Tab-separated table of C-alpha atoms in Angstrom:
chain	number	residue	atom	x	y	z
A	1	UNK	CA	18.083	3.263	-93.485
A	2	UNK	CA	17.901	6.940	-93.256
A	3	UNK	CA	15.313	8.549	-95.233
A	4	UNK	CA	16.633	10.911	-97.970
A	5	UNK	CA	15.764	14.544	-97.461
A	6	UNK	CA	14.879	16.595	-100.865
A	7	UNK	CA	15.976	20.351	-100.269
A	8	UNK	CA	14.196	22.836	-102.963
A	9	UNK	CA	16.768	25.348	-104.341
A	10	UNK	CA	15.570	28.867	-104.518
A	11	UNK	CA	14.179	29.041	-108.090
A	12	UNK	CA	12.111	26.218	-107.442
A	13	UNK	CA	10.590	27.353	-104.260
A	14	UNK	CA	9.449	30.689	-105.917
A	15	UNK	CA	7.953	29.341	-108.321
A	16	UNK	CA	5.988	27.084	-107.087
A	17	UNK	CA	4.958	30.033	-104.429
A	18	UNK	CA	3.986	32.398	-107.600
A	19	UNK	CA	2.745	29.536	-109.552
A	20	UNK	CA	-0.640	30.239	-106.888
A	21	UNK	CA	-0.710	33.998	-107.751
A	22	UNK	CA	-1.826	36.992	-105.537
A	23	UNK	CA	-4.821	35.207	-103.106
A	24	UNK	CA	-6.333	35.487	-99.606
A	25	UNK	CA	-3.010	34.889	-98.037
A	26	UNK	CA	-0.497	35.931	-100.953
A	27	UNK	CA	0.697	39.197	-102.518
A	28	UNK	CA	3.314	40.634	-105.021
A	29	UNK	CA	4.842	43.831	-104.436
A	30	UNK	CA	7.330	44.782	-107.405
A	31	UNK	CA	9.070	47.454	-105.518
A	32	UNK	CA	8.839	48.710	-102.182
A	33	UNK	CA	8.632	52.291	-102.754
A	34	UNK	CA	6.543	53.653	-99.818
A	35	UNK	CA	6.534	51.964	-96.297
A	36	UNK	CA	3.245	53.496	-95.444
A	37	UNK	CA	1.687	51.556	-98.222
A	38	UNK	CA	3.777	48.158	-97.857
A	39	UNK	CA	1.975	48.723	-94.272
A	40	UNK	CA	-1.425	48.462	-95.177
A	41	UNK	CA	-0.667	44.612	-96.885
A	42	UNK	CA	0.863	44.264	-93.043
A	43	UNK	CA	-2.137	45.114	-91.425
A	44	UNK	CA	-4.232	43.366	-93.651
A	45	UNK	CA	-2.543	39.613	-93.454
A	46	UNK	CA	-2.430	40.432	-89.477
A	47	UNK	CA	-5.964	41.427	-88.835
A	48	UNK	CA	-7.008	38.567	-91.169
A	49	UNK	CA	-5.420	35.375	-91.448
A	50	UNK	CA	-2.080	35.971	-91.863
A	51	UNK	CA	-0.095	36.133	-95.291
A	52	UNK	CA	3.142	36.576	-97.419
A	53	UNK	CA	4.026	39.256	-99.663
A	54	UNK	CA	6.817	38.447	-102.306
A	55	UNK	CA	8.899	41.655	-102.648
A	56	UNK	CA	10.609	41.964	-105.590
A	57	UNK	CA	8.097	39.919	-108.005
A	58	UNK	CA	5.523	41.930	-110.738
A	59	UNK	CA	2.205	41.341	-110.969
A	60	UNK	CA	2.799	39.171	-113.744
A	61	UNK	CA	4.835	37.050	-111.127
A	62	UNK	CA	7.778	37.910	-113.316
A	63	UNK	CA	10.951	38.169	-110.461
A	64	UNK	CA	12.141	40.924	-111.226
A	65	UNK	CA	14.153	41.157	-108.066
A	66	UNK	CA	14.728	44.222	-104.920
A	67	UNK	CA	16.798	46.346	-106.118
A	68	UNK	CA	18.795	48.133	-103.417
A	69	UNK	CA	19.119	47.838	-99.445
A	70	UNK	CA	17.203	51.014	-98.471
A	71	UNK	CA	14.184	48.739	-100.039
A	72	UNK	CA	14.711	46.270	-97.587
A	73	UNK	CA	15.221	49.251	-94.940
A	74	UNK	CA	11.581	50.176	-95.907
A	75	UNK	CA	10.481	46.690	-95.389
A	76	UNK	CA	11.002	46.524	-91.673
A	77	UNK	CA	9.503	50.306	-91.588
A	78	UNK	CA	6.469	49.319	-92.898
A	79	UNK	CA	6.090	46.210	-89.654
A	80	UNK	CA	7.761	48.049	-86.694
A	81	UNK	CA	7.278	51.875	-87.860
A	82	UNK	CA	4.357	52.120	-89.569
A	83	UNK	CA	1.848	49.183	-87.864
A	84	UNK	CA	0.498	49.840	-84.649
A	85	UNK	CA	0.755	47.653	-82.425
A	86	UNK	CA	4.240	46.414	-84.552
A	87	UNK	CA	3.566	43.320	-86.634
A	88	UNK	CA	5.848	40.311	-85.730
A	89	UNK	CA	6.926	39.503	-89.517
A	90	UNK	CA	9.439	37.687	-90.669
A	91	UNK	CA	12.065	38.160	-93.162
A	92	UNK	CA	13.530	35.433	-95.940
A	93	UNK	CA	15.950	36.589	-98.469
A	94	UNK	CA	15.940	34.286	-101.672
A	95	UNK	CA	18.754	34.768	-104.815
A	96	UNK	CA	17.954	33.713	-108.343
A	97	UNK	CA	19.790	34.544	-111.411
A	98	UNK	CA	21.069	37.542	-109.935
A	99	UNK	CA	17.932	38.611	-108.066
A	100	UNK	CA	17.154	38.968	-104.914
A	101	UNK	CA	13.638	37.982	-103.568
A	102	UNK	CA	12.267	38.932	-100.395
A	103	UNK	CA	9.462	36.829	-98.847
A	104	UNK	CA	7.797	38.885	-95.586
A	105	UNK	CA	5.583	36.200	-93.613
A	106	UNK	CA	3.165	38.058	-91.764
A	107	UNK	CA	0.799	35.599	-88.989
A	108	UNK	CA	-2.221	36.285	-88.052
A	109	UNK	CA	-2.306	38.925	-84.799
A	110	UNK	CA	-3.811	38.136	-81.469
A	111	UNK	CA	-4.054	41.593	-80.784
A	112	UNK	CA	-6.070	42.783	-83.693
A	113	UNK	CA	-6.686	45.296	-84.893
A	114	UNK	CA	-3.219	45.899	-86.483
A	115	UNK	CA	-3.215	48.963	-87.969
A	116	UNK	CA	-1.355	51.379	-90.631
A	117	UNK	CA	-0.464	54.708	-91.126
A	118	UNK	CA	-2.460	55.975	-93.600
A	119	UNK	CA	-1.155	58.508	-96.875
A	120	UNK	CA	-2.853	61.189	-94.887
A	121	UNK	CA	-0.621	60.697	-92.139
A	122	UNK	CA	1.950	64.039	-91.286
A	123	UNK	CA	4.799	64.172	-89.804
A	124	UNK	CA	6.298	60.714	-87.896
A	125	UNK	CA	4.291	58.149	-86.376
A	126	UNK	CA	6.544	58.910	-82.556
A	127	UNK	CA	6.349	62.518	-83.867
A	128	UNK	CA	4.912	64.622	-80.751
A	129	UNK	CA	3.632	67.842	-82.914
A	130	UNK	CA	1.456	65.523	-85.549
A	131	UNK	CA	-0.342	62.454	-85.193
A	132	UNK	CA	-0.485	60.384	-87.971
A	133	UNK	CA	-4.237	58.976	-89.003
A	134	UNK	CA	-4.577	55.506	-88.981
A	135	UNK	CA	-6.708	52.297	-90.808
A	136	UNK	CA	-7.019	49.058	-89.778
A	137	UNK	CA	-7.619	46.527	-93.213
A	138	UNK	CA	-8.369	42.783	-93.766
A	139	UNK	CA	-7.480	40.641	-96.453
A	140	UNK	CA	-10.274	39.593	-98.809
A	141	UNK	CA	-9.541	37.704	-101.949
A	142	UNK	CA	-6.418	39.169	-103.189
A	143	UNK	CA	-7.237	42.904	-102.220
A	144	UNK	CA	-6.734	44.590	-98.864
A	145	UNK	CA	-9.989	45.938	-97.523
A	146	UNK	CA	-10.232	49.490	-95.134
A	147	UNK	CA	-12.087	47.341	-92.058
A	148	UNK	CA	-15.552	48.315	-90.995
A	149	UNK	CA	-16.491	50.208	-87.744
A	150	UNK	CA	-18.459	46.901	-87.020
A	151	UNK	CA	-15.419	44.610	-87.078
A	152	UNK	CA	-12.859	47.119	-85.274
A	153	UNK	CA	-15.831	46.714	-82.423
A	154	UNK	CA	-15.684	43.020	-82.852
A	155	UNK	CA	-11.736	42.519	-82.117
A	156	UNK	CA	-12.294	45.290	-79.227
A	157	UNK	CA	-14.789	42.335	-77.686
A	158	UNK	CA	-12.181	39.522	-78.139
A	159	UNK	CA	-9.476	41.464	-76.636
A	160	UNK	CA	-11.819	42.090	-73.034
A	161	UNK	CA	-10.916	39.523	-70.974
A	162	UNK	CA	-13.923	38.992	-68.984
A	163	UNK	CA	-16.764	37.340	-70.534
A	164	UNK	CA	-19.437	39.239	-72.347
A	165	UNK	CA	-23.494	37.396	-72.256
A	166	UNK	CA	-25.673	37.781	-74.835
A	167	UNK	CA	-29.048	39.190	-73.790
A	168	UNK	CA	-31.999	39.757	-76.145
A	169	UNK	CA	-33.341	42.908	-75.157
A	170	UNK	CA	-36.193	44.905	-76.559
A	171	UNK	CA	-33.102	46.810	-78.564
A	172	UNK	CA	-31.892	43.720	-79.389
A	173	UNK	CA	-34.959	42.142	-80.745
A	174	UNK	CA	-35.628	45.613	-82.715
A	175	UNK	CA	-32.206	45.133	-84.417
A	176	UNK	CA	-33.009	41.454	-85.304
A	177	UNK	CA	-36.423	42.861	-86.872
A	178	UNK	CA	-35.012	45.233	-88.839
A	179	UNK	CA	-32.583	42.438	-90.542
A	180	UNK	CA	-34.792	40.422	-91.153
A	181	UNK	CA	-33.830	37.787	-93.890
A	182	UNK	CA	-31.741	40.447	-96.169
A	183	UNK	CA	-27.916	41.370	-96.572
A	184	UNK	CA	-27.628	44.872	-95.401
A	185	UNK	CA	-25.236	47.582	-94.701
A	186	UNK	CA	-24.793	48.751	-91.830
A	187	UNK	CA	-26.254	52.731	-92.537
A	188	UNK	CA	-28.988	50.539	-94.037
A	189	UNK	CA	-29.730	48.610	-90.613
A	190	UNK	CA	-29.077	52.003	-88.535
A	191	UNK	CA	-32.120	53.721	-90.814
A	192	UNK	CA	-34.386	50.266	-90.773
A	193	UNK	CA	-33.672	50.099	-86.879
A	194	UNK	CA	-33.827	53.561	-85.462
A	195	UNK	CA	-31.236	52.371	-83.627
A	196	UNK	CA	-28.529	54.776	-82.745
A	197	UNK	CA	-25.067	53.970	-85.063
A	198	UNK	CA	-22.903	53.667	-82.171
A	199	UNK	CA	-25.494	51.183	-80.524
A	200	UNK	CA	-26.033	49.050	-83.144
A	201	UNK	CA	-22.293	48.821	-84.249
A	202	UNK	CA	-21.839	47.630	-80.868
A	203	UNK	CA	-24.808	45.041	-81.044
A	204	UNK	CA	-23.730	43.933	-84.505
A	205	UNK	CA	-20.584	42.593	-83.086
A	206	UNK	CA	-21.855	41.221	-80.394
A	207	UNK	CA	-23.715	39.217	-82.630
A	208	UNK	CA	-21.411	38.234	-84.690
A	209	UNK	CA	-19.409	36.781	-81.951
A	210	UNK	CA	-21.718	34.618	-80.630
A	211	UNK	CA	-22.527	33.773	-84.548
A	212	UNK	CA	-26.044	34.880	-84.818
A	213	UNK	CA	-25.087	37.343	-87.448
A	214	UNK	CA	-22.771	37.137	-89.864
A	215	UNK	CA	-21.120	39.889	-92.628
A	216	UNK	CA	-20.118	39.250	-96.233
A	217	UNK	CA	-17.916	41.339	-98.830
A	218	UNK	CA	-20.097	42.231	-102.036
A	219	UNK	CA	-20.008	44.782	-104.803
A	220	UNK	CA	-17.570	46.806	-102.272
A	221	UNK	CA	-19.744	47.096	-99.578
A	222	UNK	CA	-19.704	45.146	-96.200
A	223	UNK	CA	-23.360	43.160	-96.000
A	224	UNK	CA	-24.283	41.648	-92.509
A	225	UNK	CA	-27.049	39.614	-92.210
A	226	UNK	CA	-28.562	36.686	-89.429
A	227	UNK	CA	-27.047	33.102	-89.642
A	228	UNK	CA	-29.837	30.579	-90.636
């Protein structure tokens, strides 16, 4: 006997998507109106762990639907234009009641950081005369998140392919010190440590990649601290 195969119409598959509301890996965008900003949602679901953004629904997660085709236009901006390197998102186009629902699936990026062009940016991003500034962000909660110096150094150490040893030097050990048991923030630890910034940004990740520190997102501040 062949097993019977329930296929979820449209309506029902949206809801049940909004029915979780905006979260770590989930965001509504009512209307795409700027690609540079769609971007930064890009960047964020890439450099974190990946994500969806449902175009066309309010905040509310009333569907309120995309209105024209140069909307959609500035959907594939935003991943191949406006990301560096180019996001590798995919596109599903949903009808209900008239509407039409995008849903952008984003995965996670193996070569992180993924960033966006930020407002600031002038001119194009291939533009020769202007180059655009740029922001790498991470998804925390339901907010995208500028990322710290400290974790643009720690995706710089996953993407070296030889291996990197941890060594407790004297500056190492100094760092550790000036932790201690607190949550700090990183121009906190640089004015504890008498460390130079560069130095211990560097350090920082290092330790967080072998997991002898880790960071936490508080009162809009990154917080790094030593695993127990």
């Amino acid at each position: 006997m062949q097993p019977i195969v329930l296929h979820m119409d449209d309506k029902h598959y949206l809801e049940r998507l909004i029915s979780e509301g905006e979260h770590q890996q989930q965001d509504f965008k009512y209307k795409v109106q700027d690609a540079v900003k769609l971007a930064k949602s890009v960047s964020a679901f890439a450099n974190t762990d990946g994500g969806r953004l449902l175009i066309g629904v309010r905040d509310d997660g009333h569907m309120s639907g995309v209105r024209s085709e140069e909307e959609i236009y500035m959907m594939h901006q935003a991943a191949y234009r406006y990301c560096r390197p180019a996001s590798s998102i995919k596109f599903d186009t949903y009808h209900v009641e008239g509407r039409t629902i995008v849903v952008a699936t984003v995965p996670p990026s193996d070569k992180r950081p993924v960033c966006a062009f930020t407002d600031e940016a002038h001119g194009t991003p291939d533009g020769a005369h202007n180059e655009p500034k740029s922001r790498a962000y991470i998804r925390i909660a339901d907010e995208n998140i500028v990322a710290s110096p400290v974790h643009l150094a720690v995706w710089r150490e996953a993407q070296r392919k030889t291996g990197v040893m941890m060594t407790y030097t004297d500056t190492v050990s100094k760092l550790l010190a000036a932790i201690g048991d607190e949550h700090l923030t990183l121009n906190q630890i640089v004015h504890r440590s008498a460390i130079p910034r560069p130095k211990v940004i560097t350090l920082l990740a290092r330790l967080i990649r072998f997991r002898v520190a880790g960071w936490e997102y508080r009162n809009q501040q990154f917080l790094f601290f030593l695993e127990p």
